[in-house]
Coordinates of C-alpha atoms and ligand atoms in Angstrom, one line a residue:
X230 CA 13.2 -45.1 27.9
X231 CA 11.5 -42.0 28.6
X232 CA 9.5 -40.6 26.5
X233 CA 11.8 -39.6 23.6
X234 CA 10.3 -36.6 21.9
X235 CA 10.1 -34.6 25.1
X236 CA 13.9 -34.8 24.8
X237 CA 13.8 -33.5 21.7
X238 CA 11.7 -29.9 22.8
X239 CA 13.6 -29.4 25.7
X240 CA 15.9 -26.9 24.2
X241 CA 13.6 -24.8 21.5
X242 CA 14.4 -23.8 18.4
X243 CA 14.4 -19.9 18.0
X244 CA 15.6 -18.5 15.0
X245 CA 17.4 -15.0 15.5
X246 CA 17.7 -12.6 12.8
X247 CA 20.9 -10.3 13.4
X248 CA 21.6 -7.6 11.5
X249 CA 25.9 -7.6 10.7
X250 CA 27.0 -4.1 8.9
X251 CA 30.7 -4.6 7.6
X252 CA 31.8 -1.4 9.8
X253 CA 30.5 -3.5 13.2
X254 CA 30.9 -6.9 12.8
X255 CA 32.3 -9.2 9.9
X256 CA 31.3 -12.7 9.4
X257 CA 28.5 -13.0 12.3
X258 CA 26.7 -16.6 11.8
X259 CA 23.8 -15.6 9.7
X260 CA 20.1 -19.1 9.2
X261 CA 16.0 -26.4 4.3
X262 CA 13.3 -26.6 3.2
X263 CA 12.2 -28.8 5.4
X264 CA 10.4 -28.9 8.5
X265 CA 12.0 -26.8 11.5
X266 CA 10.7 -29.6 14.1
X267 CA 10.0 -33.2 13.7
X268 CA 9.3 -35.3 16.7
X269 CA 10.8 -38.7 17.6
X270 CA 8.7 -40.5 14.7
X271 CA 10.5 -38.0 12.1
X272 CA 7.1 -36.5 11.9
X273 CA 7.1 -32.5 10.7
X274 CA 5.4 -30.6 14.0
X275 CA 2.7 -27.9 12.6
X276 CA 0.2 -25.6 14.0
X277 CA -3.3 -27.6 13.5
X278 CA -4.2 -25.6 10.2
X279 CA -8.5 -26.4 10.5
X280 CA -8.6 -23.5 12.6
X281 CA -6.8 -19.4 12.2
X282 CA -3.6 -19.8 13.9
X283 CA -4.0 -16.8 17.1
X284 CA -1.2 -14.8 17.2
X285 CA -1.5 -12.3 20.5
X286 CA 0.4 -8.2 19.9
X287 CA 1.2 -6.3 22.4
X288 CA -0.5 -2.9 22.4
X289 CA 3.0 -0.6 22.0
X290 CA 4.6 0.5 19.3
X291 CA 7.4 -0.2 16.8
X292 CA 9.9 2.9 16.3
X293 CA 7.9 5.1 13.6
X294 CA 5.6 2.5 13.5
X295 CA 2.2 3.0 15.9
X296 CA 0.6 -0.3 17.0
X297 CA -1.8 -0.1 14.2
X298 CA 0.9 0.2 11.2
X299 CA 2.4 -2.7 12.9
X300 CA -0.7 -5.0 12.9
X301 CA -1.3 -4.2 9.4
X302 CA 2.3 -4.9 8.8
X303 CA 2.2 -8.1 10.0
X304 CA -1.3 -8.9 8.6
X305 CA 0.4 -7.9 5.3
X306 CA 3.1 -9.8 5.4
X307 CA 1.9 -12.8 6.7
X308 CA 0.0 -13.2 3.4
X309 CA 2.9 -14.6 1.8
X310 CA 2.6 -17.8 3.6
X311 CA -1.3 -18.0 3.4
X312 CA -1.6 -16.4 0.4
X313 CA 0.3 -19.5 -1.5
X314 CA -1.9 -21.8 -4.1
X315 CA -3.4 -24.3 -2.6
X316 CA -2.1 -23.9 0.9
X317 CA -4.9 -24.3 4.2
X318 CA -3.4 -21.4 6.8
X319 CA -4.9 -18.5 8.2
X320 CA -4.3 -16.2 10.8
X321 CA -6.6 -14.8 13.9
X322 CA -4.6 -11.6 15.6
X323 CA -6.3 -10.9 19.0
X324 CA -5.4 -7.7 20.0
X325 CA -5.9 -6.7 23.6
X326 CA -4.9 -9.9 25.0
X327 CA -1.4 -8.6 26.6
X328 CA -0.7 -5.2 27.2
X329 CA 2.5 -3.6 26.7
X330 CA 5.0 -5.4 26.6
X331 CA 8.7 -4.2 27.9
X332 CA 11.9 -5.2 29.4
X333 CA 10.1 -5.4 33.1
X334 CA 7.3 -7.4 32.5
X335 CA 8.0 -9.8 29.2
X336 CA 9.6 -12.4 30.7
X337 CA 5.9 -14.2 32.1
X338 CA 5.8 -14.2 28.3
X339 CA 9.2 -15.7 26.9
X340 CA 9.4 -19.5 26.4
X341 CA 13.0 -20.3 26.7
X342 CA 12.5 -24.1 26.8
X343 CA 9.6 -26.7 26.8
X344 CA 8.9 -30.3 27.0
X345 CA 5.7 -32.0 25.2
X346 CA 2.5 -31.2 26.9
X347 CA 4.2 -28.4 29.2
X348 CA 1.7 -26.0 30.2
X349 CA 2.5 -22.7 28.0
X350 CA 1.6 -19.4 28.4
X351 CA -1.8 -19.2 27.0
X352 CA -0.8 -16.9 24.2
X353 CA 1.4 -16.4 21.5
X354 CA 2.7 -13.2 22.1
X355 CA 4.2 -10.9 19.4
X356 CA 6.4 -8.5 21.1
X357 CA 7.9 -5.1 19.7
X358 CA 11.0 -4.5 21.5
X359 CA 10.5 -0.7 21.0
X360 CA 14.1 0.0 23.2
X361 CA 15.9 -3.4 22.5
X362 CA 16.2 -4.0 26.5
X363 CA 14.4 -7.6 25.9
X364 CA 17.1 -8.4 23.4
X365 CA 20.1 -7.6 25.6
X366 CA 18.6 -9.1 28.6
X367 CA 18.1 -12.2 26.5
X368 CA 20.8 -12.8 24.3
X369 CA 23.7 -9.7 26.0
X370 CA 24.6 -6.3 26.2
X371 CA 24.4 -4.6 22.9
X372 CA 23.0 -7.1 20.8
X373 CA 19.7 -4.8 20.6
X374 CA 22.3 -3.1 17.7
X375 CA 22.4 -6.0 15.4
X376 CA 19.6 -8.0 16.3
X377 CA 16.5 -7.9 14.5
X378 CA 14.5 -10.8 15.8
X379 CA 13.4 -13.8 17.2
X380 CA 10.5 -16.4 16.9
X381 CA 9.8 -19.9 16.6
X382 CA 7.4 -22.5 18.3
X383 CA 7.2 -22.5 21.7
X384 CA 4.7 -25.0 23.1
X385 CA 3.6 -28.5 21.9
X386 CA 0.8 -31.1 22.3
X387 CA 2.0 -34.7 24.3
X388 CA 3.6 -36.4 21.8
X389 CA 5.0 -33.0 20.1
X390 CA 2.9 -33.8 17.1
X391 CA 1.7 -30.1 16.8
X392 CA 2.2 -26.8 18.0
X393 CA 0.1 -24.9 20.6
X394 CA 1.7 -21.5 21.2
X395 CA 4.4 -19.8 18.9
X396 CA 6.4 -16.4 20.1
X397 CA 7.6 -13.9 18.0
X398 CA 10.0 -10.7 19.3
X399 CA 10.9 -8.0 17.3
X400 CA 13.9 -5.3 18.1
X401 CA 12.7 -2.0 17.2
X402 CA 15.4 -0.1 18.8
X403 CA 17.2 1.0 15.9
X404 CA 14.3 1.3 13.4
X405 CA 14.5 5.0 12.1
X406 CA 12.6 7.3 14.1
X407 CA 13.1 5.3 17.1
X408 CA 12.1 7.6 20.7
X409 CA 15.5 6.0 22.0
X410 CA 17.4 7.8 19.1
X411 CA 19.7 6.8 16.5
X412 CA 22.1 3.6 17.1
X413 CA 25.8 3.5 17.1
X414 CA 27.8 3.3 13.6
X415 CA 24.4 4.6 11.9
X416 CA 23.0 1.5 12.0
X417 CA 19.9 1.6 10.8
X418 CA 16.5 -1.1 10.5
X419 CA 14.9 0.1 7.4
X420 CA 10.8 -1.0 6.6
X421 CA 12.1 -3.6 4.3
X422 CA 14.7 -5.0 7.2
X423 CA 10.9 -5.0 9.5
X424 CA 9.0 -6.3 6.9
X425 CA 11.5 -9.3 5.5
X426 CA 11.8 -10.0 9.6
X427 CA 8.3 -10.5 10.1
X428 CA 8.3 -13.1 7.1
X429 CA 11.1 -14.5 7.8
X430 CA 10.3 -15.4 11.4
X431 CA 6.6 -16.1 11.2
X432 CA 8.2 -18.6 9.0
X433 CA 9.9 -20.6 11.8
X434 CA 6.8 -20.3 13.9
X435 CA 4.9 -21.9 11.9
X436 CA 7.7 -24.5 11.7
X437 CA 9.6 -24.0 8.4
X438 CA 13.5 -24.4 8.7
X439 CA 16.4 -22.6 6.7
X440 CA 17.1 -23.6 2.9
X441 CA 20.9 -23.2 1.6
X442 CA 18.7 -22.9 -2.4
X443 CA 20.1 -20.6 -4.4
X444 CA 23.7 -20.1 -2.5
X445 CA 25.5 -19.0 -5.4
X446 CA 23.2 -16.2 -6.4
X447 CA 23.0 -15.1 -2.5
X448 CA 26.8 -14.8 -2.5
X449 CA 26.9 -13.1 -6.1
X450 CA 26.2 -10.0 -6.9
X451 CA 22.8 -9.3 -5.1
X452 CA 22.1 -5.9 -5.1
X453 CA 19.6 -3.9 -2.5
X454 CA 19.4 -1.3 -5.2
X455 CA 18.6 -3.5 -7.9
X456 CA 14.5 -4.6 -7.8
X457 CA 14.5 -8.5 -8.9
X458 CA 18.0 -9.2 -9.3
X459 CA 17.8 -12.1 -6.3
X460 CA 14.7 -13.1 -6.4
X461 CA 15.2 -16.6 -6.7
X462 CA 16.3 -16.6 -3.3
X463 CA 14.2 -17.8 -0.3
X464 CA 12.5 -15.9 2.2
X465 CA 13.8 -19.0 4.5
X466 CA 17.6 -18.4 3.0
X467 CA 19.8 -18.2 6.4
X468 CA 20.8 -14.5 5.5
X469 CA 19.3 -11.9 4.7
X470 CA 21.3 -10.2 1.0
X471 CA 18.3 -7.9 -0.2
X472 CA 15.6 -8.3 2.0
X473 CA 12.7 -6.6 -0.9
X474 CA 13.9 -9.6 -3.6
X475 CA 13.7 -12.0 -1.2
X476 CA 9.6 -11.5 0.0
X477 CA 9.1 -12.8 -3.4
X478 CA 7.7 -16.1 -3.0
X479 CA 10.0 -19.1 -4.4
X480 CA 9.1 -22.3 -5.3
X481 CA 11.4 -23.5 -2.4
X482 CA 9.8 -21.5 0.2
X483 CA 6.3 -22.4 -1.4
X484 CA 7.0 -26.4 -1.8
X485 CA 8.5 -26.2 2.3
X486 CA 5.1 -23.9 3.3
X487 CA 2.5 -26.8 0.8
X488 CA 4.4 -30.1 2.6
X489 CA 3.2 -29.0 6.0
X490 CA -0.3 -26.9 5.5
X491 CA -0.8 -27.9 1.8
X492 CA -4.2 -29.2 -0.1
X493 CA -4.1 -32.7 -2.4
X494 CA -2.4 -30.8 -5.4
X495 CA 0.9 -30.6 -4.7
X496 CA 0.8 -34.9 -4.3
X497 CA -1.9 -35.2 -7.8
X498 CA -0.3 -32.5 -9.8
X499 CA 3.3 -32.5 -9.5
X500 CA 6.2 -35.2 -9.4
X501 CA 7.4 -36.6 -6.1
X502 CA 11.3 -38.0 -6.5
X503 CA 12.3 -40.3 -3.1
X504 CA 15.4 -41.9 -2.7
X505 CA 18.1 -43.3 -0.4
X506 CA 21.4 -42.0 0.2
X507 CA 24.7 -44.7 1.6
X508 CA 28.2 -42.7 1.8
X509 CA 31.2 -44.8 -0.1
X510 CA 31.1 -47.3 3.1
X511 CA 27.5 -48.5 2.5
X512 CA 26.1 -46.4 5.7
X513 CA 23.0 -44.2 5.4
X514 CA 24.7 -40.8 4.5
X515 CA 22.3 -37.8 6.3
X516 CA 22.8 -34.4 6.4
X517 CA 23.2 -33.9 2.7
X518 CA 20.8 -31.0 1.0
X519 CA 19.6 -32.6 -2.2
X520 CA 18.5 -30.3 -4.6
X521 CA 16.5 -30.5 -7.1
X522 CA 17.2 -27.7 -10.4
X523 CA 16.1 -26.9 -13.6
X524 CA 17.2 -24.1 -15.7
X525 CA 15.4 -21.4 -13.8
X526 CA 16.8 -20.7 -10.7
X527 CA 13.5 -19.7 -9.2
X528 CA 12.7 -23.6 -9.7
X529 CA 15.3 -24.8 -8.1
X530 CA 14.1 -27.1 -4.5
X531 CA 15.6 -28.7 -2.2
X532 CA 15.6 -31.2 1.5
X533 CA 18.1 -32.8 3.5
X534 CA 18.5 -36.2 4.0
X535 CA 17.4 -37.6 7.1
X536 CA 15.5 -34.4 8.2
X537 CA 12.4 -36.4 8.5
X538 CA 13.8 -39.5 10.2
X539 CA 13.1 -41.2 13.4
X540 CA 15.0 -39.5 15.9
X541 CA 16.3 -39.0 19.5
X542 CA 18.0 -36.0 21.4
X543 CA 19.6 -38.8 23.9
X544 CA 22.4 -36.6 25.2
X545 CA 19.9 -33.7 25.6
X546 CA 22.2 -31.3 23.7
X547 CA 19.0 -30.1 21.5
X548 CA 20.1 -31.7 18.0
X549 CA 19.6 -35.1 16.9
X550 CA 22.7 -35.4 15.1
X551 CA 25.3 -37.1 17.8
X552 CA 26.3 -41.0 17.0
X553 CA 23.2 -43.3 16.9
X554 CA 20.5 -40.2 17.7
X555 CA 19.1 -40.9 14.3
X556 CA 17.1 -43.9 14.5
X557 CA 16.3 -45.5 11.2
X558 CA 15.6 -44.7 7.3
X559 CA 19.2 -41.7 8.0
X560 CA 19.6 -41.0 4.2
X561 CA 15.8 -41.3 3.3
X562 CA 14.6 -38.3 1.0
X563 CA 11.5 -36.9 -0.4
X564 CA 11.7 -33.9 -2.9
X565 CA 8.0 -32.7 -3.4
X566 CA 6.5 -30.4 -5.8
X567 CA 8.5 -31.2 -9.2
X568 CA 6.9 -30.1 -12.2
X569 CA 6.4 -32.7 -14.9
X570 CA 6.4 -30.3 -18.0
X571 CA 9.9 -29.6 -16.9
X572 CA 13.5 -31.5 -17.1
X573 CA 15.3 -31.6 -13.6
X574 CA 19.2 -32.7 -12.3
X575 CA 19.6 -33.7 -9.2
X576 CA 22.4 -32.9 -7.0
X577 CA 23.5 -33.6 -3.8
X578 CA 25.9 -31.2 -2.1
X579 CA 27.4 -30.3 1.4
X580 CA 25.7 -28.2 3.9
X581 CA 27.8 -25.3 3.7
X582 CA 29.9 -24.5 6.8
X583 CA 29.0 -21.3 7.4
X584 CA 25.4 -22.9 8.2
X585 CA 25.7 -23.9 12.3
X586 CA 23.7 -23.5 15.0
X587 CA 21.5 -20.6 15.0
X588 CA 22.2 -20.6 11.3
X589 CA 22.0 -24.1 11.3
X590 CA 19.8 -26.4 8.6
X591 CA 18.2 -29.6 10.4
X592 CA 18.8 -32.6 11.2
X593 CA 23.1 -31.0 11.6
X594 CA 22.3 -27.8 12.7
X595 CA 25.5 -27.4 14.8
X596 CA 27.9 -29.1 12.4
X597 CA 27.9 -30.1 8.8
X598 CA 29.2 -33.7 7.6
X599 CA 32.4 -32.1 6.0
X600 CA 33.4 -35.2 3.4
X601 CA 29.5 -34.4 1.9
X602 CA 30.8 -34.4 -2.1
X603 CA 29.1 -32.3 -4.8
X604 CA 27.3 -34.9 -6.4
X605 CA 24.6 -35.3 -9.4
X606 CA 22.4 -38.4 -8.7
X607 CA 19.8 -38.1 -11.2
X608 CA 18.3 -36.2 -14.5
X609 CA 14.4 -35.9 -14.7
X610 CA 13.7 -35.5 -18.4
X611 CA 10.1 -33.7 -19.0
X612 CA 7.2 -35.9 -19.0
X613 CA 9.4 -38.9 -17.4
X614 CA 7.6 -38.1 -13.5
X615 CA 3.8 -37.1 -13.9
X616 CA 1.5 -35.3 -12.0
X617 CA 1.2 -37.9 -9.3
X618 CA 3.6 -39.8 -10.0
X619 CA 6.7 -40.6 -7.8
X620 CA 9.2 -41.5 -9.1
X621 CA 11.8 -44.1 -6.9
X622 CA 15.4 -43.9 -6.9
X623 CA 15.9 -46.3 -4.5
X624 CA 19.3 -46.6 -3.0
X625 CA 22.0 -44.4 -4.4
X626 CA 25.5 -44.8 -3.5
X627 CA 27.5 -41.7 -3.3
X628 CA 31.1 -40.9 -3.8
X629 CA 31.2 -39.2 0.0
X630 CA 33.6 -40.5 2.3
X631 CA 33.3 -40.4 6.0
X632 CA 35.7 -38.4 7.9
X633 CA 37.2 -41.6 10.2
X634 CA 38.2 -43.1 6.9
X635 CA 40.7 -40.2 5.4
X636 CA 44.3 -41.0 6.1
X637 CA 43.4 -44.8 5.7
X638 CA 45.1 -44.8 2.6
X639 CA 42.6 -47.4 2.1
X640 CA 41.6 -46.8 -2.0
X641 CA 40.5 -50.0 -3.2
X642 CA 37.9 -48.4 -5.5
X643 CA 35.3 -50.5 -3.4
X644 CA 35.2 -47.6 -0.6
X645 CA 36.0 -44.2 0.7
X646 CA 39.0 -42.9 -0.3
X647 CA 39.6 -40.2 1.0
X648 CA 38.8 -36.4 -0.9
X649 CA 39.3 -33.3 0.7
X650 CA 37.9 -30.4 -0.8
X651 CA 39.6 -26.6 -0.5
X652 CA 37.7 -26.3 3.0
X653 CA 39.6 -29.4 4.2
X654 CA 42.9 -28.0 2.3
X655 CA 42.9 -24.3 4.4
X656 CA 43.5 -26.3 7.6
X657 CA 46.4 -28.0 9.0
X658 CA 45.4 -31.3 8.6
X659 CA 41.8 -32.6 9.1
X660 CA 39.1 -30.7 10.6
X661 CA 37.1 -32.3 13.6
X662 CA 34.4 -34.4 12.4
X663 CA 32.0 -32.8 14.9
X664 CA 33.2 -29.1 16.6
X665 CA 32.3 -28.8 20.0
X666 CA 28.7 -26.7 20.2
X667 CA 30.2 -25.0 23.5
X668 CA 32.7 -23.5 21.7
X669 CA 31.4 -22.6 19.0
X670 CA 28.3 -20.8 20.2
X671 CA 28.2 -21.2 24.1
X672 CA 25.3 -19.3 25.6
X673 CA 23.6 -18.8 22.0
X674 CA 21.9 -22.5 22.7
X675 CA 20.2 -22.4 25.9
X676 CA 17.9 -19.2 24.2
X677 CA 17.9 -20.4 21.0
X678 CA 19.4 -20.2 16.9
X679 CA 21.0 -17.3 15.8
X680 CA 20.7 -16.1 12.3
X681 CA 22.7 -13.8 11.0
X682 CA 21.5 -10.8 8.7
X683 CA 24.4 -9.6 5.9
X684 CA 24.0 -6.8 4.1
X685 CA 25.3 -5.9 1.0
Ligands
ZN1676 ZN1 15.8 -18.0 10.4

């Protein structure tokens, strides 16, 4: 066998913010905490966080924004990540490294794909799309009208065990005052839209995937006009629903952020919880965002099961999650960052379907394991997990049911029987276990993960 983890870069992960206005579009794929990359020992990938992490902007501007608001901008906003307790990461911009950058020369600086130790492009180039004619020649025609972004890691050391180069693009085309003019429908980027972008995808580049924390306040009642009302959701929620009250650090985003560039605190002074997950059957049930909750939503953290396992993109399709790519310790978990003065249920619940590809949470990023069942697993009264402490659960057996097992009739109480939930019940019949990633996003892979931006 080849060498494994080169299998696993060859298609990147990019995650691309899209703006969707209800007039346009309805229902465009939208982007836990976890790590964005692992390599084929399960093994997060991260920039090397002893030295600033050199980020290279062009020289143009940003609609209203000149190059200088944009490189305090990003300055600015970058400080959420490296302004977290506790947390090793700074940033070096070097300006005057690459020009202008446009839809004629950009594309010596776009990584679409790499392999471990492939020879990048020297930089990390941050790019303002100031007419959106990068983002239509990338991802088609028009899309420089809804999308607001695009970044992730783009080069890697040999065994993928850290990141060399980043890229980050940024459609300015419809920012107001844009020199191209207003966009059609009145569509609009506002600063907040630039600013939550910037976060958001500086996020992903420094290797931080999507977390589904906080769904039901997402989908509630958030309100643009309301300051604070969704603050408990992550910056590194797949969708944007109120861009200002989500640039307010969570503990989700923080936890995700100290796991892969944090000091010795978040090990010596808060509770670690670990644990195994087997579906009905037995087998090692992955895919399934545990989450960990108090009574303050802004507590609330979570990780997926099997995100950190030894793993193998054999079929090349870029995802581990095809039959036997996941090589050992599948439902292993590790919550991190628990506070011990606080009382905590555990739950395990589906990935929830609207979550694929682009707007996909790893190790499934292109489909969920439907017959994952709402589950608690565990309660965490204070003081039961110190500071330090972890606290096993060992090997939890779950109520889910794989999919190949419904219609068995097969209830003995021993195993699955089968449960559909009111997804399942809207079809006609079962829904595929796995839907095809061709059809469901075709050219979307080869450049990368949509996310999709809703705004309410
Ligand atoms: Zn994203």
């Amino acid at each position: 066998m080849a060498n494994v983890a080169v299998m696993i870069f060859r298609i990147l992960g990019l995650c691309l913010l899209v703006l969707s206005l209800w007039s346009l579009v309805s229902g465009l794929p939208a982007m836990a905490g976890g790590p964005f990359l692992v390599n084929a020992e399960g093994v997060a990938v991260v920039w090397d966080n002893s030295t600033a992490v050199a980020y290279h902007p062009e020289s143009g501007s940003c609609g209203s924004f000149s190059n200088d608001d944009m490189l305090t901008k990003i300055g600015e906003n970058l400080s959420f990540w490296s302004g977290i307790d506790d947390i090793t990461l700074s940033f070096d911009p070097v300006t005057d490294a690459i020009g202008s950058v446009d839809g004629t020369n950009y594309s010596s600086l776009f990584t679409a794909s790499s392999d471990c130790g492939d020879e990048g492009t020297g930089v990390t180039p941050v790019v303002f799309d100031d007419d959106g004619e990068i983002t239509d020649d990338i991802f088609g025609n028009g899309n420089r009208f809804s999308v607001l972004g695009f970044a992730g890691p783009a080069t890697f050391n040999d065994d993928c065990s850290e990141i060399l180069e980043g890229q980050a693009f940024f459609n300015c085309r419809c920012q107001t005052g844009s020199p191209s003019g207003s966009c059609p429908g009145g569509v609009v980027f506002t600063e907040d839209d630039l600013n939550f972008t910037i976060m958001h995808e500086f996020g992903h580049l420094l290797g931080l995937d999507h977390t589904q924390v906080n769904q039901s306040i997402a989908e509630g009642n958030c309100d643009s006009s309301v300051a604070g009302d969704c603050d408990a959701v992550p910056a590194m929620y797949p969708q944007s629903v109120d861009a200002e009250d989500q640039m307010t650090p969570s503990r989700d985003d923080q936890v995700a952020a100290l796991t892969l560039y944090g000091g010795s605190t978040l090990a010596s002074n808060f509770c670690t919880v670990s644990g195994t997950l087997n579906d009905a059957n037995g087998d090692p049930l992955r895919c399934a965002d545990i989450q960990a909750e108090t009574g303050d939503s802004a507590d609330t953290i979570a990780v997926v099961s099997g995100a950190s396992s030894p793993q193998s993109d054999d079929n090349g399709d870029g995802d581990t999650q095809d039959s036997g790519e996941c090589l050992s310790n599948c439902g292993d978990f590790i919550l991190r960052g628990l506070d011990p003065s606080k009382s905590y249920t555990i739950t395990i619940k589906p990935i929830d379907s609207q979550w694929r590809g682009g707007s996909g949470i790893n190790p499934c990023n292109s489909s969920q394991l439907d017959y994952v069942e709402e589950e608690e697993i565990a309660t965490i009264a204070a003081g039961d997990c110190a500071g330090g402490a972890t606290l096993a659960l060992e090997t939890i057996t779950t109520i889910s049911c794989p999919e190949e097992e419904c219609g068995a009739e097969s209830d003995t109480g021993g195993g699955c029987s089968c449960v559909l939930d009111s997804r399942d019940r809207s079809g006609n019949g079962f829904i595929p276990f796995f839907i095809s990633l061709l059809v469901v996003f075709g050219g979307w892979k080869m450049t990368g993960q949509p996310f999709s931006f809703m705004r309410k």
